[in-house]
Coordinates of C-alpha atoms and ligand atoms in Angstrom, one line a residue:
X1 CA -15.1 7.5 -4.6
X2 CA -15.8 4.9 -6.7
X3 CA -16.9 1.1 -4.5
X4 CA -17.0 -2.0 -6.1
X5 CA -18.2 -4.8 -3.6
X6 CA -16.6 -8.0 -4.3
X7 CA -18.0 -11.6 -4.0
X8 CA -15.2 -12.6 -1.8
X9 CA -11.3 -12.1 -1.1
X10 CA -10.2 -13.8 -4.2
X11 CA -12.6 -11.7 -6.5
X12 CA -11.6 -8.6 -4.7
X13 CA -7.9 -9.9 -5.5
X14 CA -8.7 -10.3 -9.6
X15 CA -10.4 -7.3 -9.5
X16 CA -7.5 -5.4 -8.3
X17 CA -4.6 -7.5 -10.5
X18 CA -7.1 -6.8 -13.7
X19 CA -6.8 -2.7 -12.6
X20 CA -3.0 -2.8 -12.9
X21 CA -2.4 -5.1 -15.6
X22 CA -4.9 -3.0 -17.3
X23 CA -2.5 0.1 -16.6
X24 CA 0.9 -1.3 -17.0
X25 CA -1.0 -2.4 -20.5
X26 CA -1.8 0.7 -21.9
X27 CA 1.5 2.2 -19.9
X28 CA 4.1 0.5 -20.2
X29 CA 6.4 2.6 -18.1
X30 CA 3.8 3.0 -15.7
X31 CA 5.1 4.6 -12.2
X32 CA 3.1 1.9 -9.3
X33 CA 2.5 2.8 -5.7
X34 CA 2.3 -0.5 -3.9
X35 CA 1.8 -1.4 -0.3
X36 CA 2.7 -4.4 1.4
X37 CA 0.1 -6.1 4.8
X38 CA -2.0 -8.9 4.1
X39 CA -4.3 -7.9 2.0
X40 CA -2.4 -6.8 -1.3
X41 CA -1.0 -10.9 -0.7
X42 CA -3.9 -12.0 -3.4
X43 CA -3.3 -9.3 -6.0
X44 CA 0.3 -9.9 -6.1
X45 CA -0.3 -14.0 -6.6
X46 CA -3.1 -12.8 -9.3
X47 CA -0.4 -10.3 -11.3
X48 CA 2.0 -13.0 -11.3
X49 CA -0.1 -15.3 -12.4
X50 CA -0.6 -12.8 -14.9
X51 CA 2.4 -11.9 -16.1
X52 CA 3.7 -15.7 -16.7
X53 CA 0.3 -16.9 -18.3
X54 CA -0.8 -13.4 -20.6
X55 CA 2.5 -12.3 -20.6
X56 CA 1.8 -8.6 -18.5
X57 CA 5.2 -7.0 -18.8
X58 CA 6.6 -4.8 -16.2
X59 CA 10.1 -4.4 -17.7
X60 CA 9.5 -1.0 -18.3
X61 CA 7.5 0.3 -15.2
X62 CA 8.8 1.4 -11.7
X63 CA 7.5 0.8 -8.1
X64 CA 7.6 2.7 -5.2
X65 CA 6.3 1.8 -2.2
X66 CA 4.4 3.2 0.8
X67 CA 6.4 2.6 3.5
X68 CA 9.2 0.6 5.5
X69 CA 9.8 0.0 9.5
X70 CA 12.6 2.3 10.4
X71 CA 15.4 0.1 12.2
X72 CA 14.8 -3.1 9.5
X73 CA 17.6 -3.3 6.9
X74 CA 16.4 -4.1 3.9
X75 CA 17.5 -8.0 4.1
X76 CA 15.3 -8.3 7.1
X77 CA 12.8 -11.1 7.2
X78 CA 10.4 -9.2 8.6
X79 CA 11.2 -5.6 6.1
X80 CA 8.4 -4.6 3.9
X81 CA 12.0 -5.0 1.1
X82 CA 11.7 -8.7 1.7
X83 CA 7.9 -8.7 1.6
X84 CA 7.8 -7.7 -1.6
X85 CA 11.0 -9.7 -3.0
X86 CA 9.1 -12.7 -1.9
X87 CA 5.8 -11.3 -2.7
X88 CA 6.0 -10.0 -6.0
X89 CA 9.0 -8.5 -7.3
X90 CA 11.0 -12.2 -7.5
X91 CA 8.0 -13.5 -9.8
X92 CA 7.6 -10.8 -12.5
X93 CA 10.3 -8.7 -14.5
X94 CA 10.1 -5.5 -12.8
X95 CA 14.0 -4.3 -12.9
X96 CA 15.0 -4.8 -9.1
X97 CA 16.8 -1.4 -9.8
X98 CA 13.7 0.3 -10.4
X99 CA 11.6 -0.7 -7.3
X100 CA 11.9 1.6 -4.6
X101 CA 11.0 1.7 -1.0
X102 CA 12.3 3.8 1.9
X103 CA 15.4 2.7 3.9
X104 CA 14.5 2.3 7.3
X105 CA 17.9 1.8 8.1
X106 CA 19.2 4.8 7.0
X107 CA 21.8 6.8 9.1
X108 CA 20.0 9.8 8.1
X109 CA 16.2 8.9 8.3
X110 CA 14.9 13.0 7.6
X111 CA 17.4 12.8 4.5
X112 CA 16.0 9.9 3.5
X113 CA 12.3 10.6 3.7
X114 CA 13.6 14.0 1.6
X115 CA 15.3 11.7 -1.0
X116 CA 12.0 9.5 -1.5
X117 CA 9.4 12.5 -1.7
X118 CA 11.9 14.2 -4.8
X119 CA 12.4 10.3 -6.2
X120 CA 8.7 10.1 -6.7
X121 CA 8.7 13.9 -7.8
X122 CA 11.3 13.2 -10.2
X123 CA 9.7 10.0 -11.8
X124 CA 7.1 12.2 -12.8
X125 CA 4.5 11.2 -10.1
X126 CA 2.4 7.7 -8.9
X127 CA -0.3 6.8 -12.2
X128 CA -1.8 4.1 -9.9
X129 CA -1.3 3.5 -6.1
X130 CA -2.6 0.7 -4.1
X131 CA -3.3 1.0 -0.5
X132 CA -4.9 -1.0 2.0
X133 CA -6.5 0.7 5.3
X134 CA -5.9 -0.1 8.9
X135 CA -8.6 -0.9 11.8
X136 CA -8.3 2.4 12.9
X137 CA -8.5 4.1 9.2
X138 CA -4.6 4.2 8.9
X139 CA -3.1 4.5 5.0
X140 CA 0.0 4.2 5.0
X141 CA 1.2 4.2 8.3
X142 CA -0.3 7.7 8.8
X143 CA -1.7 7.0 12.2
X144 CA -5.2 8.8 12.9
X145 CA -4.4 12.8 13.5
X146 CA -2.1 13.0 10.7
X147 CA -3.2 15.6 8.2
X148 CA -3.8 16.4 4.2
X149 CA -0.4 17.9 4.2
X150 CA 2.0 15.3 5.5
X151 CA 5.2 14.5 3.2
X152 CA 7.0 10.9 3.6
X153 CA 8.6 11.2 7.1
X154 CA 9.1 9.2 10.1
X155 CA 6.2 8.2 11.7
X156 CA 5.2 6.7 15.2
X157 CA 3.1 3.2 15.4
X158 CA -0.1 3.2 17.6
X159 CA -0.7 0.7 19.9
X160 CA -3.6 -0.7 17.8
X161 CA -0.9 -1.0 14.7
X162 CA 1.5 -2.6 16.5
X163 CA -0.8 -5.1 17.7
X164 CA -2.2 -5.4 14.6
X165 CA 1.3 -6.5 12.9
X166 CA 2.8 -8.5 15.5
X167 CA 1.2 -11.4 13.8
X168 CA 4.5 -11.3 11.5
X169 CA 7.3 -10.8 14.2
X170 CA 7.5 -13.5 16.9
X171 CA 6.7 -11.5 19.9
X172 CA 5.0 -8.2 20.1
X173 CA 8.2 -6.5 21.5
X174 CA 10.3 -7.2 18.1
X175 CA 7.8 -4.9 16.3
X176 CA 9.1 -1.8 15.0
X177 CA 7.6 1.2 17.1
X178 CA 8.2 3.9 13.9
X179 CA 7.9 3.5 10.1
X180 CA 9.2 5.6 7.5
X181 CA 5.9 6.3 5.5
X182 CA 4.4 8.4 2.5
X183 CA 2.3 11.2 4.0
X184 CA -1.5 11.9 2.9
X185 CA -0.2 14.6 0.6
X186 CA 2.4 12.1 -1.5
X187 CA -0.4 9.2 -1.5
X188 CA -3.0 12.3 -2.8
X189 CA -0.7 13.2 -5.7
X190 CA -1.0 9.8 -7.1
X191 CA -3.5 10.3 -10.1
X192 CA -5.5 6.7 -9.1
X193 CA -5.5 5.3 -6.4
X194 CA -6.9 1.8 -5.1
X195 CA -7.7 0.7 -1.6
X196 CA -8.4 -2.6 -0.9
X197 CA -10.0 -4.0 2.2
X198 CA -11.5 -7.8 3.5
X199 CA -12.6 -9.1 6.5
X200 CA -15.0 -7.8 9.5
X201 CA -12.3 -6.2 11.2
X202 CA -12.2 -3.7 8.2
X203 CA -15.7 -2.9 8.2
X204 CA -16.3 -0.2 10.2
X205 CA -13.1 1.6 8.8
X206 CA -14.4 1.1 5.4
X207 CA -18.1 2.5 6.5
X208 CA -16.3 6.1 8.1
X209 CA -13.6 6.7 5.4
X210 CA -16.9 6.5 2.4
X211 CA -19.9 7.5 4.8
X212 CA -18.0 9.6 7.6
X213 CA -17.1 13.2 7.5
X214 CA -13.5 13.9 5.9
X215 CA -11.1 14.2 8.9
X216 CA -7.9 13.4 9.9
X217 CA -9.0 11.5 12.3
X218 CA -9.5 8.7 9.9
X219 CA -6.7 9.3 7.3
X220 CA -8.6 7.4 4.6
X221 CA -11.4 9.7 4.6
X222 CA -9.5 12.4 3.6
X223 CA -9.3 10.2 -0.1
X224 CA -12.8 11.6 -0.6
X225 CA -11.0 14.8 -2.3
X226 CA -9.2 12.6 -4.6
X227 CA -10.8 12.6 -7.8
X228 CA -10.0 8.8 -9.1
X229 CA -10.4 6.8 -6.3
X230 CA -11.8 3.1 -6.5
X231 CA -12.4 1.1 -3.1
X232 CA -12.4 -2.5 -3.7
X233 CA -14.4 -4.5 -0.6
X234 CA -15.3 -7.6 0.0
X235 CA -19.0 -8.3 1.6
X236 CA -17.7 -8.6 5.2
X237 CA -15.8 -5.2 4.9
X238 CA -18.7 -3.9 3.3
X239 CA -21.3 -4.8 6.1
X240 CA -21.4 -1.7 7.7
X241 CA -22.1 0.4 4.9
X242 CA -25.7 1.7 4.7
Ligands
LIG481 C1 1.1 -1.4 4.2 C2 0.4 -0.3 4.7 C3 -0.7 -0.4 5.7 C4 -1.6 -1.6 5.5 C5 -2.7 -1.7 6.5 C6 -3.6 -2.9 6.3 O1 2.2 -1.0 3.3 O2 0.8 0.8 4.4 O3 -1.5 0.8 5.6 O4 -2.2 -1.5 4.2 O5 -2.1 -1.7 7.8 O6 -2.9 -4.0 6.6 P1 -3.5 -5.5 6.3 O7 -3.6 -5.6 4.8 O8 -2.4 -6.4 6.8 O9 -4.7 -5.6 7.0

């Protein structure tokens, strides 16, 4: 895997909008995995910024995205649908028809997490995904224990998660308990992929999915059999690196 220590959040951020503008560039009809938490929050504002000052055009490309809290429609204030309306996809010209992220309100959720695994099949396959990583080495929401060949499916939150995103709901008992997610094997099939991680609290994730042994146990680690991988850090989630 490739690291590249950034000064700070908002170089980290550039770095990360250069990557995909640099794709969608030479692509046009670039297929883009995105994910949606707070750290992507800089990259977004930096592609949009982007797109309406060098003209990056995404009329041509498609998105899909990780994942989506089962039980949210996608008009929710909390969904990750309304995340990236707001975040991104109301800011650039990426046809709203051609963004895609599971329905967590499905009636049929195992139908649906089939329908999203041969949509990304069909589309010919993720050029470029984007992750970030959770405290406990999370991608996705595939919770530590969850292995190399997990498919998109429904998937149940740890504690640590939960916690970790109540910070957008307003008390801890209106978080979701399951998402819908991309499993290790979709988010492997992508032929680049970029994680992104700031801030302390990353740091010791960071240090076992580069320096640890590959193992479910921390889903990120098992990116070290990817071969295009590029992890993008700022110095705090770098200090524990040796
Ligand atoms: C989001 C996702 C998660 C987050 C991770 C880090 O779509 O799949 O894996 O990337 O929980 O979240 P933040 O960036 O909020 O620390």
């Amino acid at each position: 895997m490739k690291l590249v220590i950034a000064k700070d959040y908002e170089d980290l951020s550039k770095q990360a909008a250069r990557l995909i503008a640099e794709e969608v560039t030479r692509h046009p009809s670039t297929i883009l995995g995105l994910a949606t938490g707070g750290t992507p929050v800089g990259m977004y504002q930096e592609l949009i910024a982007l797109h309406k000052e060098e003209g990056i055009d995404f009329s041509q490309a498609t998105s899909f995205n990780l994942d989506e809290y089962v039980g949210l429609p996608g008009h929710h204030p909390q969904s990750y649908r309304t995340y990236m309306e707001d975040n991104l996809f109301t800011h650039i010209n990426l046809p709203t028809d051609k963004t895609n992220i599971p329905r967590g309100d499905a009636a049929d959720l195992g139908a649906e997490c089939k329908r999203y695994e041969q949509a990304i099949a069909a589309s010919g396959g993720i050029d470029i995904q984007v992750l970030g990583i959770g405290n406990n080495g999370h991608i996705g929401f595939n919770e530590p224990g969850s292995t190399k060949e997990t498919t998109t499916r429904v998937v149940q939150l740890t504690e640590s998660t939960i916690q970790a995103n109540a910070r957008y709901f307003h008390k801890i008992e209106e978080v979701p308990t399951q998402a819908v997610s991309m499993g290790i094997q979709t988010i492997l099939g992508a032929k680049k992929i970029i994680l992104l991680a700031s801030g302390k609290a990353k740091a010791e994730a960071v240090h076992s999915m580069l320096e640890g042994e590959m193992t479910p146990d921390v889903p990120a680690s098992l990116l070290q059999q990817h071969p295009n991988v590029t992890v993008i850090v700022d110095e705090e989630a770098a200090s524990a690196l040796s």
